[in-house]
Every structure is written in C-alpha cells, then in structure tokens.
mmCIF file of N, CA and C in Angstrom:
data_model
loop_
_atom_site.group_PDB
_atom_site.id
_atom_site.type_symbol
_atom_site.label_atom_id
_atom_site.label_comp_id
_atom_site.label_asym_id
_atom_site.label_seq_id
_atom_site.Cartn_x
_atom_site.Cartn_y
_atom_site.Cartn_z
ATOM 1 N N UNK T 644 0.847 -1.186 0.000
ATOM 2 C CA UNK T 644 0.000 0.000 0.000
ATOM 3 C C UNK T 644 0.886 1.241 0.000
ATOM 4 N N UNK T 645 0.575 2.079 -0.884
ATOM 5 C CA UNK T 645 1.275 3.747 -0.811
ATOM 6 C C UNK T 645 0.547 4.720 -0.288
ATOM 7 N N UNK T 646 0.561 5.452 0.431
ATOM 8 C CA UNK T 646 0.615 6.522 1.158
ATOM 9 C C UNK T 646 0.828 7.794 0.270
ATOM 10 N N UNK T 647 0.186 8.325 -0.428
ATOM 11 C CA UNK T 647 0.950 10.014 -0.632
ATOM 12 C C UNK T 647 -0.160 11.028 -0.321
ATOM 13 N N UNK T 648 1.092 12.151 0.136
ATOM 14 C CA UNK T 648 0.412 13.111 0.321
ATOM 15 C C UNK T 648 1.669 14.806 -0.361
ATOM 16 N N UNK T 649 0.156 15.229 -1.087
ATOM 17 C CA UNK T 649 0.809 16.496 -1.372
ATOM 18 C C UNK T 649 1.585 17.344 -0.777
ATOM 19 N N UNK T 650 1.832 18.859 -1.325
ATOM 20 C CA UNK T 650 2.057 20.102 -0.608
ATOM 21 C C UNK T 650 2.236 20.705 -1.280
ATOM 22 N N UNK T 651 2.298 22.049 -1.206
ATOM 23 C CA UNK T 651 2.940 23.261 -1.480
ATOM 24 C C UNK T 651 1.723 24.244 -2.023
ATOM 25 N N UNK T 652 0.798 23.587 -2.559
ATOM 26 C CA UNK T 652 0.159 24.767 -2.933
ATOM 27 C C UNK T 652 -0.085 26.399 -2.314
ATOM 28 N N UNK T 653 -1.394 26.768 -3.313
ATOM 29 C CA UNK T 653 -1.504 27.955 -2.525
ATOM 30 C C UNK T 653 -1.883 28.883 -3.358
ATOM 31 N N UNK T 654 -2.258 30.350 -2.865
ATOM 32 C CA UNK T 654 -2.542 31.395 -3.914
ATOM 33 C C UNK T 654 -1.549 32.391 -4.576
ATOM 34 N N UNK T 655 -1.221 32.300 -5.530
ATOM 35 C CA UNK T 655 -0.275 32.984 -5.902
ATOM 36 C C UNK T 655 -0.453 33.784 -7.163
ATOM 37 N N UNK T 656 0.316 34.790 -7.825
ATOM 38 C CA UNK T 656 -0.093 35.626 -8.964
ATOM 39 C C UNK T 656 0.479 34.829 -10.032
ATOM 40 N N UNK T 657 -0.136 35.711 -11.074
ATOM 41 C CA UNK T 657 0.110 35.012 -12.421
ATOM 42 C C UNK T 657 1.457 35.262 -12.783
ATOM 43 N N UNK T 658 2.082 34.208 -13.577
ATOM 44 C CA UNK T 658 3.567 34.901 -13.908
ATOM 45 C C UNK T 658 4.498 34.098 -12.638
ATOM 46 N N UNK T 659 3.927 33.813 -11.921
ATOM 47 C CA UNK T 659 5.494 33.480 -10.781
ATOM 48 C C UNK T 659 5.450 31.796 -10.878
ATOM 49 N N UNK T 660 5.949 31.178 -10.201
ATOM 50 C CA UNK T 660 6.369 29.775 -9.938
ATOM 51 C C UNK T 660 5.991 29.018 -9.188
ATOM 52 N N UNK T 661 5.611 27.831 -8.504
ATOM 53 C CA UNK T 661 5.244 27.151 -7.638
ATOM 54 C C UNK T 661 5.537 25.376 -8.076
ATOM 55 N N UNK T 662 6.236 24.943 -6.591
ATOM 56 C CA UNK T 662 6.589 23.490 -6.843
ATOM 57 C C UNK T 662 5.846 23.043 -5.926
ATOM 58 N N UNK T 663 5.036 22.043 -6.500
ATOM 59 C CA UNK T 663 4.145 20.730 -5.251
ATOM 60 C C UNK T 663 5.159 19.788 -5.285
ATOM 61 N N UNK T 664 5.143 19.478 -4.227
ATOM 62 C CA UNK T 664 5.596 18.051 -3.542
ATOM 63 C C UNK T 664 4.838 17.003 -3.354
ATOM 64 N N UNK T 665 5.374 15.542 -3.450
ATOM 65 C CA UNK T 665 4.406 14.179 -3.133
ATOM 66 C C UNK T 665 5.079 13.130 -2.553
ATOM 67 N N UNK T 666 4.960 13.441 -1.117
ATOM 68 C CA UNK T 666 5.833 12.154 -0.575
ATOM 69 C C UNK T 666 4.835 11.041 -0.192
ATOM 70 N N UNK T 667 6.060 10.286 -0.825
ATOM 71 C CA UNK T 667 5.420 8.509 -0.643
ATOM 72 C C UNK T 667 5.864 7.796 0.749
ATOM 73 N N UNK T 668 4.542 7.151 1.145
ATOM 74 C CA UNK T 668 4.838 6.242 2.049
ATOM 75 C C UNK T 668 4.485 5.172 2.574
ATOM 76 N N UNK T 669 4.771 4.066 2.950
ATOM 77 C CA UNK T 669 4.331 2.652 2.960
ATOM 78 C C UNK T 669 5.178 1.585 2.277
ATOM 79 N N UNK T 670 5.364 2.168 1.503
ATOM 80 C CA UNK T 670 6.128 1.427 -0.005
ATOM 81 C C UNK T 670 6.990 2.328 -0.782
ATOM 82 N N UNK T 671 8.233 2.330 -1.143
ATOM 83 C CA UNK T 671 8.792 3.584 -1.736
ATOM 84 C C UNK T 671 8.149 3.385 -3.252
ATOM 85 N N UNK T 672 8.316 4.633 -4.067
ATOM 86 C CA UNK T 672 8.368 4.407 -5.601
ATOM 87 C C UNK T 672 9.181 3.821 -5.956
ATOM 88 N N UNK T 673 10.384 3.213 -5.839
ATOM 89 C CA UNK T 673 10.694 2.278 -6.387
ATOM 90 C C UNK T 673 10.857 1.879 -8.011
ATOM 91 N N UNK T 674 9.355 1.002 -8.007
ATOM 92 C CA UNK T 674 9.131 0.193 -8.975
ATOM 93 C C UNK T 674 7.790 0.779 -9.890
ATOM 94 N N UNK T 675 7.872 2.266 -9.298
ATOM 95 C CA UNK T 675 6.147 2.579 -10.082
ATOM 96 C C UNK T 675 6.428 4.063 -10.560
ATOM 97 N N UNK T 676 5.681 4.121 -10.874
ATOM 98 C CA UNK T 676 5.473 5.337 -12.129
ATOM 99 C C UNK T 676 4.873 6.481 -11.572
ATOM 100 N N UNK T 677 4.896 7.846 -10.931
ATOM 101 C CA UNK T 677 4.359 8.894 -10.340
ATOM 102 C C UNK T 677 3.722 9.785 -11.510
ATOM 103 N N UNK T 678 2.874 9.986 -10.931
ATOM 104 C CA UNK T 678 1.814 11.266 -12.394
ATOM 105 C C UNK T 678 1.469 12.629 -11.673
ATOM 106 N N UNK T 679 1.086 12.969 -11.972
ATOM 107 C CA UNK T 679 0.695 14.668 -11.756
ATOM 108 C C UNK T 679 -0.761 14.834 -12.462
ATOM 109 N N UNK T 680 -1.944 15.523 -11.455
ATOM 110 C CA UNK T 680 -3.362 15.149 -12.074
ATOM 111 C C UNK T 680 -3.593 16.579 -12.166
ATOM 112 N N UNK T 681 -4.586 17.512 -12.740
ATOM 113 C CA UNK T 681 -5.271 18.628 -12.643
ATOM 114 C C UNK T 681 -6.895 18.216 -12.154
ATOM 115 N N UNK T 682 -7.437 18.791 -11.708
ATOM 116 C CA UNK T 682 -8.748 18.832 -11.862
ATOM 117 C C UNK T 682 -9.636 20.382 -11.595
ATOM 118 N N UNK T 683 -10.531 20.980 -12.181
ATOM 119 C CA UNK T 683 -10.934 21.968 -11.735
ATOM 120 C C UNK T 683 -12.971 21.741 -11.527
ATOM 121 N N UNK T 684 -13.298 21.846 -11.285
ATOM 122 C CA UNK T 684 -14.750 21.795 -10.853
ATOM 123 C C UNK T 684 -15.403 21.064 -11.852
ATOM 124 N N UNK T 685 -16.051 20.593 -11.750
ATOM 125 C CA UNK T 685 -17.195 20.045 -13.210
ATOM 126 C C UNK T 685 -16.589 19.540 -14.293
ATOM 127 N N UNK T 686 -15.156 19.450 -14.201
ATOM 128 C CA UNK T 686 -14.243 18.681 -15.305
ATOM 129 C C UNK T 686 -13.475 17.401 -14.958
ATOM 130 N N UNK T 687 -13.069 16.783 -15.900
ATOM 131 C CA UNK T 687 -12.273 15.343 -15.301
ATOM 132 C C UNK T 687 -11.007 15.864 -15.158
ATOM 133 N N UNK T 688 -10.446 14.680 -14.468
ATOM 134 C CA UNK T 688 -9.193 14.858 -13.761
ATOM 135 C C UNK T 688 -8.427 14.861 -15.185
ATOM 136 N N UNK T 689 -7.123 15.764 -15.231
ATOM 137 C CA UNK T 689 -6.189 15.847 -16.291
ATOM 138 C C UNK T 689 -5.234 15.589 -15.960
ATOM 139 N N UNK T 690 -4.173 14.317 -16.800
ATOM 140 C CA UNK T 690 -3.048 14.248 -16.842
ATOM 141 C C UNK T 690 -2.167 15.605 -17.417
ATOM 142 N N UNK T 691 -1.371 15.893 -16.437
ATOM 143 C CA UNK T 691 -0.207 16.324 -16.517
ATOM 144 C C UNK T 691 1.084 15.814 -17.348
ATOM 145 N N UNK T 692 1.386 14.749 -16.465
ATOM 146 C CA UNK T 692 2.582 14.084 -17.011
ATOM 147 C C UNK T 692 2.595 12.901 -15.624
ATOM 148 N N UNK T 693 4.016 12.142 -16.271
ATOM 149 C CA UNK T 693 4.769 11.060 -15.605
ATOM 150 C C UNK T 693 5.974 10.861 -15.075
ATOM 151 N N UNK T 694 6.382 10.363 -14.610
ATOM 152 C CA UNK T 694 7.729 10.192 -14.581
ATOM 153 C C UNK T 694 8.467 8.998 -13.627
ATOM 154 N N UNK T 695 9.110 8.121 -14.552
ATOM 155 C CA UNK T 695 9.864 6.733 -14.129
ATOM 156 C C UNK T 695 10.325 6.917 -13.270
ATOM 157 N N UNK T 696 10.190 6.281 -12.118
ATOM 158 C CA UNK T 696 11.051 6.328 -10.419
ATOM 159 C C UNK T 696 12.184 5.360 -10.847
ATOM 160 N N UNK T 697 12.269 4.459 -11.391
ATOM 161 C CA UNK T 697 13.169 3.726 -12.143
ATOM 162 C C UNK T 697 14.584 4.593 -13.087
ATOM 163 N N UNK T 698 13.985 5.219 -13.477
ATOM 164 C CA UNK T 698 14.890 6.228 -14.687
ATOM 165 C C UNK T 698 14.726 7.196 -14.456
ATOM 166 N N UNK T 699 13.688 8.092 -14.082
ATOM 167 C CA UNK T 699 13.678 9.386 -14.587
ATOM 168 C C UNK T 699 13.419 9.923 -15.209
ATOM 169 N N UNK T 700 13.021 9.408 -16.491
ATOM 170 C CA UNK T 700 12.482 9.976 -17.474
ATOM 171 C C UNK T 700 10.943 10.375 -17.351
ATOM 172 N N UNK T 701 10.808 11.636 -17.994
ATOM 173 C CA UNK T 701 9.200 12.607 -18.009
ATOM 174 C C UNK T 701 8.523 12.044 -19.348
ATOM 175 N N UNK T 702 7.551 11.973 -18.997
ATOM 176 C CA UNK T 702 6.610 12.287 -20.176
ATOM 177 C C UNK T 702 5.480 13.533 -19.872
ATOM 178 N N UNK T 703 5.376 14.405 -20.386
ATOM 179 C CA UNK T 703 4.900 15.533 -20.545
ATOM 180 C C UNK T 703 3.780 15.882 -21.017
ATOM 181 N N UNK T 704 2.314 15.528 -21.037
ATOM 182 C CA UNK T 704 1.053 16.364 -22.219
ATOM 183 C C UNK T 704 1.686 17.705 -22.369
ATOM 184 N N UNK T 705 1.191 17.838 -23.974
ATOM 185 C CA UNK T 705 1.865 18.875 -25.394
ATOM 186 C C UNK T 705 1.275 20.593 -23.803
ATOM 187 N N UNK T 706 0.426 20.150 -23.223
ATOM 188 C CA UNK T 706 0.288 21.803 -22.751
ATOM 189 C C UNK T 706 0.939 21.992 -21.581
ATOM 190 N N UNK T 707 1.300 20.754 -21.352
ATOM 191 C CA UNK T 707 2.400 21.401 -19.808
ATOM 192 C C UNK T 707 3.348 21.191 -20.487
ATOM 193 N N UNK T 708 4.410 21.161 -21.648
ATOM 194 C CA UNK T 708 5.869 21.234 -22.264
ATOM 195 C C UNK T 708 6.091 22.451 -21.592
ATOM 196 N N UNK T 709 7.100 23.235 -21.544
ATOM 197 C CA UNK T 709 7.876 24.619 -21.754
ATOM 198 C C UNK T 709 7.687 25.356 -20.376
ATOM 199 N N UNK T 710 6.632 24.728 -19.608
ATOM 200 C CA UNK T 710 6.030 25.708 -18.324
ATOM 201 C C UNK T 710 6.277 24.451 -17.030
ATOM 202 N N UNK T 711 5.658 23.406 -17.193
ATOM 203 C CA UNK T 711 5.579 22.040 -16.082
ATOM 204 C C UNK T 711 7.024 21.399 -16.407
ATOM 205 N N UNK T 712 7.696 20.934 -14.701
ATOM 206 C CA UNK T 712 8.604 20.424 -15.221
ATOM 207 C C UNK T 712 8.470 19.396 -13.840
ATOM 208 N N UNK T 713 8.283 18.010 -13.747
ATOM 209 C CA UNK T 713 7.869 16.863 -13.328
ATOM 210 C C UNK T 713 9.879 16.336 -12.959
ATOM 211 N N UNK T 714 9.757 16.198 -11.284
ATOM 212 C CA UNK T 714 11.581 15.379 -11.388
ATOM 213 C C UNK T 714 10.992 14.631 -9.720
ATOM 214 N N UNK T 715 12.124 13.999 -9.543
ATOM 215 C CA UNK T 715 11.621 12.759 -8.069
ATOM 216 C C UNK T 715 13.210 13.101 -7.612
ATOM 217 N N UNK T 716 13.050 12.831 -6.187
ATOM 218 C CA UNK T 716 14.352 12.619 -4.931
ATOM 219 C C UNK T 716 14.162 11.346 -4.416
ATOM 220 N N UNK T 717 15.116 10.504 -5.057
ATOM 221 C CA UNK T 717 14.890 9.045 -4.625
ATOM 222 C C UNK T 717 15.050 9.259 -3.045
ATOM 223 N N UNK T 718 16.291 10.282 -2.303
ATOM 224 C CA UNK T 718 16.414 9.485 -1.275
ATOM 225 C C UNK T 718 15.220 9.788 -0.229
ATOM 226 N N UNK T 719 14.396 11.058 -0.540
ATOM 227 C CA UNK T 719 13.364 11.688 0.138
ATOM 228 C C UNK T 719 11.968 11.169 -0.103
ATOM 229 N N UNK T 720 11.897 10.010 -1.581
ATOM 230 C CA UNK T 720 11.044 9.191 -1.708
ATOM 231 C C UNK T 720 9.840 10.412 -2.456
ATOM 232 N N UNK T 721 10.231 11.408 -2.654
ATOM 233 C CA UNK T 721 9.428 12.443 -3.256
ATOM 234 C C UNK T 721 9.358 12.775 -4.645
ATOM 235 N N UNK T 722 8.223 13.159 -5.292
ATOM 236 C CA UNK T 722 7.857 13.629 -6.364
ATOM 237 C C UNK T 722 7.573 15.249 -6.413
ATOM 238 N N UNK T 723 8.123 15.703 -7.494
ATOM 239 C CA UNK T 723 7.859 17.283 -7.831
ATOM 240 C C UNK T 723 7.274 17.534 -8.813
ATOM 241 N N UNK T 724 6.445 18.924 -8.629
ATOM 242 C CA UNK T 724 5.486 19.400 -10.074
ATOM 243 C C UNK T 724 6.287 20.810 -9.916
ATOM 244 N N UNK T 725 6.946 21.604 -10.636
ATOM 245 C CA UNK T 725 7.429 22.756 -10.989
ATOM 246 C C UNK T 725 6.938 23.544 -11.700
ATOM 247 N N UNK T 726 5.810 24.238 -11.676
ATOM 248 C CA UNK T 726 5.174 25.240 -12.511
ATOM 249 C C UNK T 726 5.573 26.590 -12.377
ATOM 250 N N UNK T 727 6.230 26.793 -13.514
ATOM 251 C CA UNK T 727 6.256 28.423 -14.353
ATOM 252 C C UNK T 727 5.581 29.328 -14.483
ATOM 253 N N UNK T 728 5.604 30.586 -14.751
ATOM 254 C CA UNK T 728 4.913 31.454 -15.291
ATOM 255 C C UNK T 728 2.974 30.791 -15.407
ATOM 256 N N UNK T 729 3.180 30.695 -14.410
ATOM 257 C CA UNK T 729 1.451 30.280 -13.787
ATOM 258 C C UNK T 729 0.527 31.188 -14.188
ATOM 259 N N UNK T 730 -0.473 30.702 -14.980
ATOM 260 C CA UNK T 730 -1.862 31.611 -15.409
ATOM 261 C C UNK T 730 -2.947 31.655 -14.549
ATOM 262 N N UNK T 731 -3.874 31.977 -14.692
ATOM 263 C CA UNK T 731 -5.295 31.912 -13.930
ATOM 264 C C UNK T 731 -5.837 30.776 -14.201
ATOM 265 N N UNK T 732 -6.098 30.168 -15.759
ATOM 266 C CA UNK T 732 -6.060 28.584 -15.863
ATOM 267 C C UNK T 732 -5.489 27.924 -15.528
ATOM 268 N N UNK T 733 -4.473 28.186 -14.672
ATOM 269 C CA UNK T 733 -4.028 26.529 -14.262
ATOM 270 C C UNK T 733 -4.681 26.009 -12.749
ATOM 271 N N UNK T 734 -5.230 27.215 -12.516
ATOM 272 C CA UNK T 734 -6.248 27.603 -10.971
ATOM 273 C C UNK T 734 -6.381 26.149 -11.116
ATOM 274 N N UNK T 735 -6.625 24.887 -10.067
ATOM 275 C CA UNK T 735 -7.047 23.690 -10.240
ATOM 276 C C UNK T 735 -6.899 23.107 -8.848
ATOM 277 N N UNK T 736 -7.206 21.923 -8.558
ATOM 278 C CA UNK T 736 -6.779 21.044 -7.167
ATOM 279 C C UNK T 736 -5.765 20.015 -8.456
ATOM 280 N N UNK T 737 -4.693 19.897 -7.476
ATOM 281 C CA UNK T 737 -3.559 19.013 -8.100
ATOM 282 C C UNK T 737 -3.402 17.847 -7.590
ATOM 283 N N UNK T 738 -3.416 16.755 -8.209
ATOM 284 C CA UNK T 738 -3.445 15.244 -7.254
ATOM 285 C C UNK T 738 -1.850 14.686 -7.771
ATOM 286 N N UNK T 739 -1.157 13.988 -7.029
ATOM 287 C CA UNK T 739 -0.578 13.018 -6.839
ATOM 288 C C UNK T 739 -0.993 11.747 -6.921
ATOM 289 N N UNK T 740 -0.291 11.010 -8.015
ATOM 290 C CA UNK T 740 -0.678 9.751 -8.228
ATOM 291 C C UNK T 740 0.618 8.666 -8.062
ATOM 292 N N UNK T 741 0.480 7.325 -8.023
ATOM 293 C CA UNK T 741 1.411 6.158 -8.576
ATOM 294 C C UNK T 741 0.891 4.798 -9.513
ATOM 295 N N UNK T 742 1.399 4.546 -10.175
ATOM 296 C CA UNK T 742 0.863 3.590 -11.096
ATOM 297 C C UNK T 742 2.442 2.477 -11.084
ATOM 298 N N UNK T 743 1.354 1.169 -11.625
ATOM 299 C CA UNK T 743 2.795 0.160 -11.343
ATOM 300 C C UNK T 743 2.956 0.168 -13.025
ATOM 301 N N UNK T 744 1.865 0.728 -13.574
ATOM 302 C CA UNK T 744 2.261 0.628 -15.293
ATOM 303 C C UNK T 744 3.410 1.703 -15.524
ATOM 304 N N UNK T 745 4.257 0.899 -16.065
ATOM 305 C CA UNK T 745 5.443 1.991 -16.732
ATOM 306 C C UNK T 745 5.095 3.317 -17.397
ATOM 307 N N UNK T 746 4.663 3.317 -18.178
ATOM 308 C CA UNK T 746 4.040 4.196 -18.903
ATOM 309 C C UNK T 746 2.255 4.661 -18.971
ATOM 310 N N UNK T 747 2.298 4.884 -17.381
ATOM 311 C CA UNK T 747 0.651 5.058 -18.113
ATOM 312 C C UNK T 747 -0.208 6.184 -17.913
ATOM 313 N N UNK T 748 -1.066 6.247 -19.018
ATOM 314 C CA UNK T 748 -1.254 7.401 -19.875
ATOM 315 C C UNK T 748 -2.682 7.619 -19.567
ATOM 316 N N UNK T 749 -3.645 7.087 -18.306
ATOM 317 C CA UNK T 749 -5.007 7.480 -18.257
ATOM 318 C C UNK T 749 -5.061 7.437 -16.702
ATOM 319 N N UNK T 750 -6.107 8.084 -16.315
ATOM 320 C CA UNK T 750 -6.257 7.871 -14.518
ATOM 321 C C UNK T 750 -6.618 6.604 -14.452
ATOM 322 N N UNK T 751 -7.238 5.623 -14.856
ATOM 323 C CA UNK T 751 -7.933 4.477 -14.683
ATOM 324 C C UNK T 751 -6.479 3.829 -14.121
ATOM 325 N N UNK T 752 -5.050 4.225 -14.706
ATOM 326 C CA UNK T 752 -4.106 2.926 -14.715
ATOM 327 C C UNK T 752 -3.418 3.608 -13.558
ATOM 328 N N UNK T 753 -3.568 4.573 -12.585
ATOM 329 C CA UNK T 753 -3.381 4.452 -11.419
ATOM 330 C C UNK T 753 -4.115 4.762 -10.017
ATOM 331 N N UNK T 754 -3.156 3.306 -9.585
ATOM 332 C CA UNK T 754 -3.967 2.720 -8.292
ATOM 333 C C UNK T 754 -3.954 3.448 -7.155
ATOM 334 N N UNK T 755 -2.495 4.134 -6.878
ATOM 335 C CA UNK T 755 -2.543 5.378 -5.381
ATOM 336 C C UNK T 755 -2.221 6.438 -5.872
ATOM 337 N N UNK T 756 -3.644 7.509 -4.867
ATOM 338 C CA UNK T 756 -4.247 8.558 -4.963
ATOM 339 C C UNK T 756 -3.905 9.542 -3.865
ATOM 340 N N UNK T 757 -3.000 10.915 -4.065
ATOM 341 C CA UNK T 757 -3.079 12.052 -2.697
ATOM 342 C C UNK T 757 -4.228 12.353 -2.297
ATOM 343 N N UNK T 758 -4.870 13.280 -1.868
ATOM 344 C CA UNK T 758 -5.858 13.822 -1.225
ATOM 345 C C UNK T 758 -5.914 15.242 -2.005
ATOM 346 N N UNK T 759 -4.925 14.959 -2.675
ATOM 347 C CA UNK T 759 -4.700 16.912 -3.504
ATOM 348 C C UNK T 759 -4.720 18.019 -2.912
ATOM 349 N N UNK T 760 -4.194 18.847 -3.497
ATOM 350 C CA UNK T 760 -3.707 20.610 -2.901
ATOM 351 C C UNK T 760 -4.035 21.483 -3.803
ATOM 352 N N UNK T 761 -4.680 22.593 -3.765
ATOM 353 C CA UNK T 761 -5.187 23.635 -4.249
ATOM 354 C C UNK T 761 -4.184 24.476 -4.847
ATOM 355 N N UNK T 762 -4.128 24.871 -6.125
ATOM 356 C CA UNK T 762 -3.792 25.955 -6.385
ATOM 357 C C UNK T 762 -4.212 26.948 -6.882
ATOM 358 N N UNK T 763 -4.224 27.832 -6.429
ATOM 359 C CA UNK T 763 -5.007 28.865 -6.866
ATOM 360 C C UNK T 763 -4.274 30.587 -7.801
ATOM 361 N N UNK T 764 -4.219 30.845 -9.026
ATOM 362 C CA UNK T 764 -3.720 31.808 -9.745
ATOM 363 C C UNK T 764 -4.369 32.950 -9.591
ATOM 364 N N UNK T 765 -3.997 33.611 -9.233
ATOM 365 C CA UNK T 765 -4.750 35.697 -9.216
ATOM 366 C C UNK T 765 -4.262 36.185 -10.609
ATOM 367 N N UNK T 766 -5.120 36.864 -11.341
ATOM 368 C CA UNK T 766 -4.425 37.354 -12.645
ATOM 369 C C UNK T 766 -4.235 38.975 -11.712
#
C-alpha cells in the first residue's frame, strides 16, 4: 500500500512559480510510475505528465511542455510538479498519483491517490 500526500500549494499571482511536492509512504516508488493530475470543478481529472522512479524519465502532455517540469528525490522518496509562469487557468486542485504501469497514460491505470492541494492563480 502507498501513502501520498501532497504540498505546497496555494494562492499565488500570475507569472510566478510554484513546486508541489508528493511524498510517498508505505512502499517507496521504487518500482512505479508517479503522475501529476489537474482537476478543476465540473471537469475530469487531467493528466499532466509522468515520470519513471526507475529512470527518470518525463513524459509531458503537449500543454504542460515549456512551463511544467515533473523530477523525483529518490532518497526523500518524493515527487515534484514545478510550474512556471502560472496563469489563472491553471487555478485547479492538483493530485498526486502512482501507477505500477510503466508508462501510463489514463487515470484508470493508477492505483494510489493524494488527497490533492489547491492551487489557486490571481491574474
């Protein structure tokens, strides 16, 4: 069983930066795959991106490229979301996920869920 729980959110202006955190616990990441979710009211949850606890490597959706930047601290067992030049759309609750699929590319294919953290953009 995994354990995560967010952080960092918060209200902040448009234009500045903000990194969430997702520490795992119970089970390290290891062997599983961490995602990054959006959700904003009356809409489905949106992949962000991924990234191999194994390797390291990101996979990115085409609208978080250039602004979202997704990295892990093996020894802190943590996951990061790094957002840029933050708009008023990205206003959302942000979830933390893990999946044991290498690559996977829908919420259905992961199994542990944060409790999510608010962020909120002021234009």
């Amino acid at each position: 069983q995994v354990q995560l729980v967010e952080s960092g959110g918060g209200l902040v202006q448009a234009g500045t930066s903000l990194t969430l955190s997702c520490v795992a616990s119970g089970r390290t990441f290891s062997d599983l795959t961490a995602g990054w979710f959006r959700q904003v009211p009356e809409k489905d949850r949106e992949l962000i991106g991924v990234i191999s606890w194994t390797t390291g490597n990101t996979l990115l959706k085409p609208f978080a490229k250039g602004r979202f930047t997704i990295s892990r601290d093996n020894a802190k067992n943590t996951a990061y979301l790094q957002m840029d030049s933050l708009k008023p759309e990205d206003t959302a609750t942000y979830y933390c996920a893990a999946s044991i699929v290498s690559l996977p590319t829908g919420e259905h294919q992961f199994a542990y869920w944060g409790q999510g953290t608010q962020v909120t953009v002021s234009s």
